[in-house]
Coordinates of C-alpha atoms in Angstrom, one line a residue:
M21 CA 119.9 -83.9 114.9
T22 CA 117.6 -86.7 114.3
C23 CA 114.0 -85.4 114.6
C24 CA 111.1 -87.7 115.3
G25 CA 107.4 -87.3 116.0
P26 CA 104.3 -86.2 114.2
N27 CA 105.4 -82.6 113.7
R28 CA 108.5 -83.2 111.6
R29 CA 106.6 -81.9 108.6
R30 CA 107.0 -78.4 110.1
M31 CA 110.7 -78.7 109.6
L32 CA 110.3 -80.0 106.1
A33 CA 107.9 -77.2 105.2
A34 CA 110.4 -74.6 106.6
L35 CA 113.2 -76.1 104.5
A36 CA 111.0 -76.0 101.4
V37 CA 110.7 -72.2 101.6
A38 CA 114.0 -71.4 103.2
P39 CA 116.9 -69.8 101.2
I40 CA 119.5 -72.4 100.4
M41 CA 122.7 -72.0 102.2
V42 CA 125.8 -73.3 100.4
A43 CA 127.8 -75.9 102.2
A44 CA 131.6 -76.2 102.0
G45 CA 132.6 -78.0 98.9
T46 CA 129.8 -76.8 96.7
A47 CA 130.3 -73.0 96.3
R48 CA 132.0 -71.9 93.1
A49 CA 135.2 -69.9 93.6
Q50 CA 138.4 -68.9 91.9
P51 CA 141.3 -71.3 92.2
N52 CA 143.9 -70.3 94.8
S53 CA 141.4 -68.0 96.6
T54 CA 141.0 -68.3 100.3
I55 CA 138.2 -67.1 102.6
A56 CA 137.9 -67.2 106.4
T57 CA 134.2 -67.6 107.3
D58 CA 131.7 -69.0 109.8
L59 CA 133.2 -66.7 112.6
E60 CA 131.4 -67.4 115.9
L61 CA 132.1 -66.0 119.3
V62 CA 131.1 -69.2 121.1
T63 CA 132.1 -68.7 124.7
L64 CA 132.3 -65.6 126.8
T65 CA 133.3 -65.8 130.5
P66 CA 134.4 -63.1 132.9
D67 CA 138.1 -63.6 132.0
S68 CA 138.1 -65.4 128.6
V69 CA 136.6 -65.6 125.1
I70 CA 136.6 -68.4 122.5
L71 CA 136.3 -67.8 118.8
T72 CA 135.9 -70.4 116.0
W73 CA 135.9 -70.1 112.2
T74 CA 136.7 -72.0 109.0
T75 CA 139.1 -71.4 106.1
L76 CA 138.1 -72.5 102.7
G77 CA 140.0 -72.6 99.4
A78 CA 139.1 -73.9 96.0
D79 CA 139.8 -77.0 94.0
A80 CA 140.7 -77.0 90.3
A81 CA 137.0 -76.8 89.4
G82 CA 136.4 -73.8 91.7
N83 CA 134.5 -75.7 94.4
R84 CA 135.0 -74.6 97.9
I85 CA 137.0 -77.0 100.1
P86 CA 138.5 -76.8 103.5
V87 CA 142.1 -75.4 103.4
A88 CA 144.6 -75.3 106.2
A89 CA 145.8 -71.9 107.5
G90 CA 147.2 -70.2 110.6
T91 CA 145.1 -69.0 113.5
Q92 CA 145.5 -65.4 114.8
V93 CA 143.5 -63.2 117.0
R94 CA 144.1 -59.5 117.6
L95 CA 142.6 -57.8 120.7
A96 CA 142.4 -54.3 122.3
P97 CA 140.3 -52.6 124.9
A98 CA 137.2 -51.2 123.3
D99 CA 138.0 -47.7 124.6
S100 CA 141.5 -47.7 123.3
T101 CA 142.6 -45.8 120.1
G102 CA 145.6 -47.8 119.1
P103 CA 145.7 -50.9 116.8
A104 CA 144.6 -54.2 118.2
R105 CA 147.6 -56.4 119.2
I106 CA 148.2 -60.0 118.5
V107 CA 147.1 -62.1 121.6
H108 CA 146.9 -65.5 119.9
D109 CA 149.1 -66.7 117.0
D110 CA 149.0 -70.5 116.3
T111 CA 151.1 -71.6 113.4
D112 CA 149.8 -75.1 113.4
R113 CA 147.8 -75.0 110.2
T114 CA 144.2 -76.2 110.1
P115 CA 140.9 -75.4 108.3
Y116 CA 139.0 -75.6 111.6
H117 CA 140.1 -72.7 113.8
Y118 CA 139.6 -72.6 117.6
A119 CA 141.1 -69.7 119.6
E120 CA 140.8 -69.3 123.3
I121 CA 142.0 -66.0 124.8
T122 CA 142.4 -65.9 128.6
G123 CA 143.5 -63.4 131.2
L124 CA 140.8 -60.8 130.3
E125 CA 139.4 -58.3 132.8
P126 CA 135.9 -58.9 134.0
G127 CA 133.3 -56.3 133.1
R128 CA 135.4 -54.7 130.4
G129 CA 134.7 -54.1 126.7
Y130 CA 137.1 -55.3 124.0
R131 CA 137.4 -55.2 120.2
F132 CA 138.7 -58.1 118.3
E133 CA 139.8 -59.4 114.9
A134 CA 140.2 -63.0 113.8
W135 CA 142.7 -63.7 111.0
S136 CA 144.1 -66.6 108.9
D137 CA 147.1 -66.0 106.6
G138 CA 146.3 -62.4 106.2
V139 CA 142.5 -63.0 105.6
R140 CA 140.1 -61.6 108.2
A141 CA 137.4 -64.0 109.3
T142 CA 133.8 -62.9 108.8
P143 CA 130.5 -64.6 110.0
A144 CA 128.5 -66.9 107.8
A145 CA 125.4 -65.5 106.1
T146 CA 123.2 -66.6 109.0
V147 CA 120.7 -64.5 111.0
V148 CA 122.0 -65.8 114.3
T149 CA 125.4 -64.1 113.9
H150 CA 123.9 -61.0 112.3
L151 CA 121.5 -60.1 115.0
P152 CA 121.6 -56.4 116.1
G153 CA 124.7 -55.8 118.2
S154 CA 126.1 -59.3 117.6
A155 CA 129.8 -59.6 118.4
E156 CA 130.6 -61.3 115.1
C157 CA 129.4 -58.3 113.1
T158 CA 130.5 -55.4 115.4
G159 CA 133.9 -56.9 116.4
L160 CA 133.0 -56.0 120.0
F161 CA 132.3 -57.9 123.2
S162 CA 132.1 -57.2 126.9
T163 CA 133.2 -59.7 129.6
P164 CA 130.6 -60.3 132.3
V165 CA 131.2 -59.8 136.0
P166 CA 131.2 -63.0 138.0
P167 CA 129.0 -63.5 141.1
L168 CA 130.4 -62.7 144.5
G169 CA 132.0 -65.3 146.7
R170 CA 134.2 -68.2 146.0
L171 CA 133.7 -70.8 143.3
V172 CA 132.2 -73.8 145.0
R173 CA 131.6 -76.4 142.3
T174 CA 131.5 -76.8 138.5
V175 CA 128.8 -79.0 136.9
A176 CA 128.8 -79.9 133.2
L177 CA 125.5 -80.2 131.4
S178 CA 125.2 -82.4 128.3
N179 CA 122.7 -84.3 126.2
D180 CA 122.0 -86.0 122.9
V181 CA 125.1 -88.2 122.3
H182 CA 123.1 -90.6 120.1
F183 CA 125.8 -93.3 120.4
G184 CA 125.5 -95.7 117.5
E185 CA 124.0 -93.2 115.0
E186 CA 125.4 -93.3 111.5
I187 CA 123.4 -90.5 109.7
A188 CA 123.1 -87.0 110.9
G189 CA 120.3 -84.6 109.9
L190 CA 117.9 -87.2 108.5
L191 CA 114.2 -86.3 108.7
A192 CA 112.4 -88.5 106.1
N193 CA 113.4 -90.3 102.9
D194 CA 116.8 -88.7 103.0
Y195 CA 115.5 -85.2 102.7
P196 CA 117.1 -82.9 103.3
P197 CA 120.4 -84.5 102.3
S198 CA 121.9 -86.0 105.4
V199 CA 125.6 -86.0 106.5
R200 CA 127.8 -89.0 107.2
Q201 CA 131.2 -89.4 108.8
E202 CA 134.1 -89.4 106.3
P203 CA 135.6 -92.8 105.5
G204 CA 138.4 -94.0 107.8
L205 CA 137.4 -91.9 110.7
P206 CA 135.7 -93.2 113.9
P207 CA 131.9 -92.9 114.1
Y208 CA 131.0 -89.2 114.9
P209 CA 129.1 -89.9 118.1
E210 CA 132.1 -91.6 119.5
V211 CA 134.4 -88.8 118.3
M212 CA 132.2 -86.2 120.0
L213 CA 131.7 -88.0 123.2
T214 CA 135.4 -88.8 123.6
A215 CA 136.2 -85.2 122.9
M216 CA 133.8 -84.0 125.5
L217 CA 135.0 -86.4 128.2
G218 CA 138.6 -85.5 127.5
D219 CA 137.8 -81.8 127.6
L220 CA 136.1 -81.9 131.0
R221 CA 139.1 -83.4 132.7
R222 CA 141.4 -80.6 131.5
P223 CA 142.4 -78.0 134.1
D224 CA 141.0 -75.1 132.1
R225 CA 137.5 -76.7 132.3
G226 CA 137.7 -78.4 135.7
A227 CA 134.3 -80.1 135.7
D228 CA 133.6 -81.8 139.0
H229 CA 130.5 -83.6 137.7
L230 CA 128.8 -84.4 134.4
L231 CA 125.0 -84.5 133.9
L232 CA 123.7 -86.3 130.8
A233 CA 120.1 -85.3 130.0
G234 CA 119.1 -88.2 127.7
D235 CA 119.5 -89.6 124.3
L236 CA 122.8 -91.2 125.1
T237 CA 122.1 -93.8 122.4
A238 CA 120.6 -93.8 118.9
E239 CA 118.2 -96.7 119.5
A240 CA 119.0 -98.2 122.9
T241 CA 120.3 -101.5 121.5
P242 CA 122.3 -103.7 123.9
D243 CA 125.6 -102.8 122.2
Q244 CA 124.9 -99.1 122.1
S245 CA 123.8 -99.0 125.8
R246 CA 126.8 -101.0 127.0
S247 CA 129.3 -99.1 124.9
V248 CA 128.3 -95.6 126.0
R249 CA 128.2 -96.8 129.6
A250 CA 131.8 -98.1 129.2
H251 CA 133.0 -94.7 127.9
L252 CA 131.4 -93.0 130.9
D253 CA 132.8 -95.6 133.4
R254 CA 136.3 -94.9 132.0
W255 CA 135.7 -91.2 132.7
G256 CA 134.4 -91.5 136.3
W257 CA 132.1 -93.2 138.8
A258 CA 128.4 -93.4 138.1
E259 CA 126.3 -91.5 140.6
R260 CA 129.4 -89.8 142.0
D261 CA 131.1 -88.2 139.0
W262 CA 128.5 -88.6 136.3
F263 CA 124.7 -88.8 136.4
A264 CA 122.4 -89.8 133.5
V265 CA 118.7 -89.9 132.7
R266 CA 117.1 -91.4 129.6
G267 CA 115.8 -89.6 126.5
N268 CA 113.2 -90.7 123.9
H269 CA 115.9 -92.5 121.9
D270 CA 116.8 -94.5 125.1
R271 CA 113.3 -95.7 125.7
P272 CA 112.4 -99.4 125.7
H273 CA 112.1 -100.9 122.1
V274 CA 110.4 -103.8 120.4
G275 CA 112.3 -106.2 118.2
A276 CA 114.4 -109.3 118.1
E277 CA 117.7 -107.3 118.4
Y278 CA 116.5 -106.3 121.9
A279 CA 115.8 -109.8 123.2
G280 CA 117.7 -110.7 126.3
C281 CA 117.1 -107.3 127.9
P282 CA 114.5 -106.9 130.7
T283 CA 110.9 -106.6 129.5
V284 CA 108.7 -103.7 130.6
A285 CA 105.7 -105.0 132.5
D286 CA 102.6 -105.9 130.4
T287 CA 104.3 -104.9 127.1
A288 CA 106.6 -106.4 124.5
H289 CA 109.2 -103.7 125.0
H290 CA 112.7 -104.6 126.1
D291 CA 114.6 -102.0 128.2
C292 CA 118.3 -102.5 127.3
W293 CA 119.2 -98.9 128.3
G294 CA 117.6 -99.6 131.7
E295 CA 119.8 -102.7 132.1
S296 CA 122.9 -100.5 131.9
F297 CA 121.6 -97.3 133.5
G298 CA 118.5 -97.8 135.7
A299 CA 114.8 -98.6 135.7
R300 CA 112.3 -96.7 133.7
G301 CA 110.1 -94.0 135.2
Q302 CA 112.2 -93.4 138.3
L303 CA 113.2 -90.1 139.9
T304 CA 116.9 -90.1 140.9
E305 CA 118.2 -88.1 143.8
H306 CA 121.8 -87.5 144.6
R307 CA 123.9 -85.1 146.7
V308 CA 127.2 -83.7 145.8
G309 CA 128.3 -81.7 148.8
E310 CA 125.3 -79.6 149.7
L311 CA 124.0 -79.5 146.1
R312 CA 121.0 -81.7 145.3
L313 CA 120.7 -83.2 141.8
L314 CA 117.3 -84.5 140.7
G315 CA 117.0 -86.6 137.5
L316 CA 113.6 -87.0 135.8
D317 CA 112.6 -89.7 133.4
T318 CA 110.3 -87.8 131.0
T319 CA 110.0 -90.5 128.3
R320 CA 107.0 -92.3 126.8
L321 CA 106.9 -95.6 125.0
D322 CA 106.9 -95.3 121.2
A323 CA 106.7 -91.5 121.3
A324 CA 109.0 -88.5 120.9
G325 CA 107.1 -86.2 123.4
G326 CA 107.5 -86.3 127.2
T327 CA 105.5 -87.2 130.2
I328 CA 106.0 -87.7 134.0
D329 CA 103.9 -90.5 135.6
P330 CA 102.0 -90.0 138.9
D331 CA 104.4 -92.2 140.9
Q332 CA 107.4 -90.1 139.8
F333 CA 105.5 -86.9 140.6
A334 CA 104.6 -88.2 144.0
H335 CA 108.3 -89.0 144.7
L336 CA 109.4 -85.6 143.5
R337 CA 106.8 -83.9 145.7
E338 CA 108.0 -85.8 148.7
V339 CA 111.6 -85.0 148.1
L340 CA 111.0 -81.2 147.6
R341 CA 108.6 -81.0 150.5
A342 CA 111.2 -82.6 152.9
D343 CA 113.9 -80.0 152.0
P344 CA 112.5 -77.2 150.0
D345 CA 115.3 -74.7 150.4
R346 CA 118.2 -76.9 149.5
P347 CA 120.0 -75.7 146.3
T348 CA 118.7 -78.0 143.6
L349 CA 119.5 -78.6 140.0
V350 CA 117.0 -80.7 138.0
F351 CA 117.6 -82.4 134.7
G352 CA 115.4 -84.3 132.3
H353 CA 115.3 -84.8 128.5
H354 CA 112.2 -82.9 127.5
P355 CA 111.9 -79.1 127.7
V356 CA 109.2 -77.8 129.9
T357 CA 108.1 -74.2 129.2
L358 CA 105.5 -73.0 126.8
N359 CA 108.1 -71.0 125.0
S360 CA 110.0 -74.2 124.3
A361 CA 106.9 -75.9 123.1
L362 CA 106.0 -73.2 120.6
S363 CA 109.5 -72.4 119.4
N364 CA 110.9 -75.8 118.6
I365 CA 110.7 -77.0 115.0
N366 CA 108.6 -80.1 115.9
G367 CA 105.9 -78.3 117.8
P368 CA 104.3 -78.6 121.2
D369 CA 103.9 -82.4 121.1
F370 CA 107.7 -82.7 121.1
T371 CA 108.2 -81.3 124.6
L372 CA 106.8 -82.3 128.0
N373 CA 103.0 -82.4 127.8
R374 CA 101.4 -79.2 129.0
A375 CA 99.6 -80.7 132.0
D376 CA 102.7 -82.2 133.4
A377 CA 104.7 -79.1 132.6
T378 CA 102.2 -77.0 134.6
T379 CA 102.3 -79.5 137.5
L380 CA 106.1 -79.5 137.6
Q381 CA 106.4 -75.7 137.6
N382 CA 103.9 -75.4 140.4
L383 CA 106.0 -77.9 142.4
Y384 CA 109.0 -75.7 141.9
R385 CA 107.1 -72.7 143.2
S386 CA 106.9 -74.5 146.6
A387 CA 110.6 -75.3 146.6
P388 CA 112.6 -72.1 146.5
G389 CA 115.9 -74.1 146.4
V390 CA 115.3 -75.2 142.8
F391 CA 117.3 -72.8 140.6
L392 CA 118.0 -74.5 137.3
H393 CA 116.2 -77.1 135.1
H394 CA 118.4 -78.5 132.3
A395 CA 116.8 -80.2 129.2
G396 CA 118.0 -81.6 125.9
H397 CA 116.0 -83.1 123.0
T398 CA 115.9 -79.9 120.8
H399 CA 119.7 -80.0 120.2
R400 CA 119.8 -76.2 120.6
N401 CA 121.1 -73.6 123.1
R402 CA 118.1 -71.8 124.4
R403 CA 117.2 -70.1 127.7
T404 CA 113.4 -69.7 128.2
A405 CA 111.2 -68.1 130.9
P406 CA 108.9 -70.1 133.1
D407 CA 105.1 -70.0 132.4
I408 CA 104.4 -68.7 135.9
P409 CA 106.2 -66.3 138.2
L410 CA 109.1 -68.5 139.2
N411 CA 112.8 -68.0 140.1
V412 CA 114.0 -71.0 138.1
E413 CA 116.1 -70.9 134.9
F414 CA 115.0 -73.4 132.1
L415 CA 117.9 -74.1 129.9
E416 CA 118.2 -76.3 126.7
V417 CA 121.8 -77.3 125.8
G418 CA 123.2 -78.0 122.3
A419 CA 123.8 -81.6 121.3
V420 CA 127.1 -83.4 122.0
K421 CA 126.9 -85.3 118.7
E422 CA 126.8 -82.5 116.0
Y423 CA 127.1 -78.8 115.3
P424 CA 127.6 -76.8 117.5
G425 CA 128.9 -80.0 119.3
G426 CA 129.6 -79.4 122.9
Y427 CA 128.4 -79.0 126.5
T428 CA 127.7 -76.3 129.1
L429 CA 129.6 -75.6 132.3
V430 CA 127.6 -74.2 135.2
R431 CA 130.1 -72.7 137.7
L432 CA 128.5 -72.3 141.1
Y433 CA 129.6 -69.5 143.3
E434 CA 128.3 -68.4 146.8
G435 CA 126.6 -65.5 145.2
G436 CA 125.2 -67.1 142.0
Y437 CA 126.4 -69.0 139.0
T438 CA 127.7 -68.6 135.4
V439 CA 126.6 -70.5 132.4
N440 CA 128.9 -71.1 129.4
F441 CA 128.6 -73.3 126.4
Y442 CA 131.8 -74.8 125.0
K443 CA 132.5 -76.5 121.7
T444 CA 134.6 -79.6 121.9
R445 CA 138.1 -79.0 120.5
T446 CA 140.0 -82.1 119.4
P447 CA 140.9 -82.0 115.7
D448 CA 138.4 -84.7 114.7
A449 CA 135.6 -83.0 116.8
R450 CA 136.2 -79.6 115.1
R451 CA 136.3 -81.3 111.7
W452 CA 132.9 -83.1 112.3
S453 CA 131.3 -80.0 113.9
T454 CA 132.2 -78.1 110.7
R455 CA 131.0 -80.9 108.5
S456 CA 127.7 -81.2 110.2
R457 CA 127.0 -77.5 109.7
A458 CA 125.7 -78.7 106.3
E459 CA 122.7 -80.4 108.0
Y460 CA 119.3 -79.1 106.9
L461 CA 120.7 -77.4 103.8
G462 CA 123.1 -75.5 106.0
L463 CA 120.4 -74.0 108.2
I464 CA 121.3 -75.8 111.4
P465 CA 123.2 -72.8 112.9
E466 CA 120.0 -70.8 112.8
Y467 CA 118.3 -73.2 115.1
T468 CA 120.9 -74.8 117.3
L469 CA 123.7 -72.2 118.0
G470 CA 121.5 -69.8 120.0
T471 CA 122.3 -66.2 120.9
T472 CA 125.4 -65.2 122.8
T473 CA 123.3 -64.7 125.9
D474 CA 121.5 -68.1 125.5
R475 CA 125.0 -69.7 125.7
N476 CA 126.7 -67.3 128.1
H477 CA 125.2 -65.5 131.1
V478 CA 125.5 -64.8 134.8
V479 CA 122.7 -65.4 137.4
L480 CA 123.0 -63.7 140.8
R481 CA 121.4 -65.8 143.5
D482 CA 122.2 -66.7 147.1
L483 CA 123.9 -70.1 146.9
S484 CA 125.8 -69.7 150.2
G485 CA 124.1 -72.9 151.4
L486 CA 126.4 -74.8 149.0
T487 CA 129.3 -74.2 151.4

């Protein structure tokens, strides 16, 4: 995550007093010892569960290094008394383990064990996987019950690709120590974007549409903007299969390298991202079946925080007033709620400004069809409550480009929807996701992974209009 804005000192201060977490390759260990660590129950659906972990060995000097091992999961109903049986046994050896177990029963409890070469996987020493009742510590989980009715459509939510970025986790003056891609491998934003796009086309994900809530590029150069657009065009059709809004990294920039791109009126800023994706400050409206998708441009010139200009608000007000009950999903880069403003590491100025956030939520109150607002920017999985009584979910999704490295699927049923976060799963993506755990002195999981329920939950709601 590349943080920007006036409140980055809050993160630096937090790191200065935080306990130092040891990254792979630095911990002292006995030669030939193997541990299985970083166990995470990432995804939990009504009929499946996904577990990830890492195996580490030791070099001649006793430093921890990734070491390949097998991947095994044992599972049993939680109310059973017999031993858990093997339900996943992958002999392809890897340090970066990814196990997906399908065919589970909705609404049932299970106990599980993750193993590699006879070593049982345990969670890292992080608070997020040691919360009271966490599956990683108890070895227990319960599958949710899906909404009633048939599955109508699956929409993927994603954000923060940062195409063109070369250094991850950089705040200021290379502190804390940043993370780079290993020599000989493709740039990590390309690895992670390619992995996500390939994932979404596989039958077990089955995404009908992809939403990208900003920061598609690192600095919105002509080459970055055109390259990320080319990747998306190879995946599907713009404004039919995929839909994008800009983030603060995609805003118009000043400098000779941006010359040749359209100039923003009355400024010296060149909008290279806009040349590839669309004009600045515009609300986008699209229909996929009976579902309405509204995209907000919440960016400001030369600023990390968010705003919505009066013309865009006027357009949004007109659209919602004309059809207030239509099932509607809104996406924009900057988080909206006060909870998001106070809980993110960069402070309130990093999110949508409070006046615009209040106006936006009041507009949603007059449009009962709005059910979900998707944001990025914070690079974390977090579900927050609105500031006023409102039947709208506000959801931040983890970044594509780095740990936890993935996307969220919203499966829309006639009786509601499910939300599930997925890590990308190609070998290079799993390798980089593990490597980027070292960002911020190894503290990045505490902030970005989110709780199991932030990442996975069911919302019951009448969406029969989608049919």
